[in-house]
Amino acid sequence: MSKAKAKNSAEEMSSPTSVDQLHFRVLLLDDEEGAQVVLRGAFERLDGVVLDEVTCCATCGEALGALDDHVYDLAVLDYHLKGETSEALIERLAGCPAAPPVIAIASAGDAYLSAALTRAGAHRYLEKSDIDSPRFEEAVHSTVQFGRERRKRLAQQDEAMQCLDELTPREREVAHLISQGLLSKQIAAQLDCCTGTVNLHRSHLMHKTGSQSVADLVRLVLRAEPPIQ
């Protein structure tokens, strides 16, 4: 799933139609058709929720194909599938910031499994018995919100990176040194040039990025950096 796809859809998916309704798209992975029906019904019974799209898959391969073609706010993945588990898929989605956050579901409570799936990247872990409980509604709302905030940060990061790409290599170098708190004299010594040259680069990069202050520039540089995992 590309960053561009996530960026193009971030604004659409982060702007609810009304303050009382949560619109979102969900991917369901369960190899039992009856379980898919139960899950979908549980979503439809949630107060203030409108399902704009529901995609049901029976295998991890089907789920990956759907993720390549669509953007989802949430993925609900059953752990135990025929001949496989969803753990590898959870790990794959966790490594892609543009992917939807995951609620992992298993048929029975298991503290070890809960910890393992959380380490793999699942945002929440539920038992199937939780589907008809308030815990399910809370998990859905918190996970969808988490995903939207993550997509918003990703869009801001892409915008900042595009802005810095307009700079020359030397201007980007100066911008990063400024973000580290170095003064023009210190930057000049590090780059082996005169202070006047550094000040000229500062003037150019401030104009190109539209920064009104050094603080604005520092925030821009920091937004362009990938988050610490």
C-alpha angles and dihedrals in degrees: 000000000000127000089231092059091050092047093050091052100037096088093045094051097042095054111079117210090230137004091248100051132064112208117195147146121238137195115208121198117191128130093216116080091207091055090051090055091049092050094048091049090051090055093047090053094055114112115245094009127126117186107216091180137004121189118188120201132180100198138037089244091057090048092052090051091052091048090054091054103038143032117234134191093211141016119203109195128187109219100212112061132162107284095347146044129230095236095101090049090051090052091049093051091046089058092056114070090197092058122098119262115257136236107195118207130195132179097239138028115266122164092199093051091047091053093045094052092045089053089048089058109270111147092209137010122210137175117232088246088064092064093087094041134087087253090072093055092047092049093050095050095045094046095048090049091049091052094049093050089049092051090048090054090048092052090049090049092051091049092051092047091052090051092052090046087067089066126087116251090256092049090051089050091051091046092054092048090050089051088056090059099255120151123228091259092052092046091050091053092049094047093040095236137110124278091243091060091051091049090051090052089048091053093049096047093045089054095045094049095042090235113162094194143010088259090058090051093048091051090051093052092047092049089054092056118091114250118260109258 
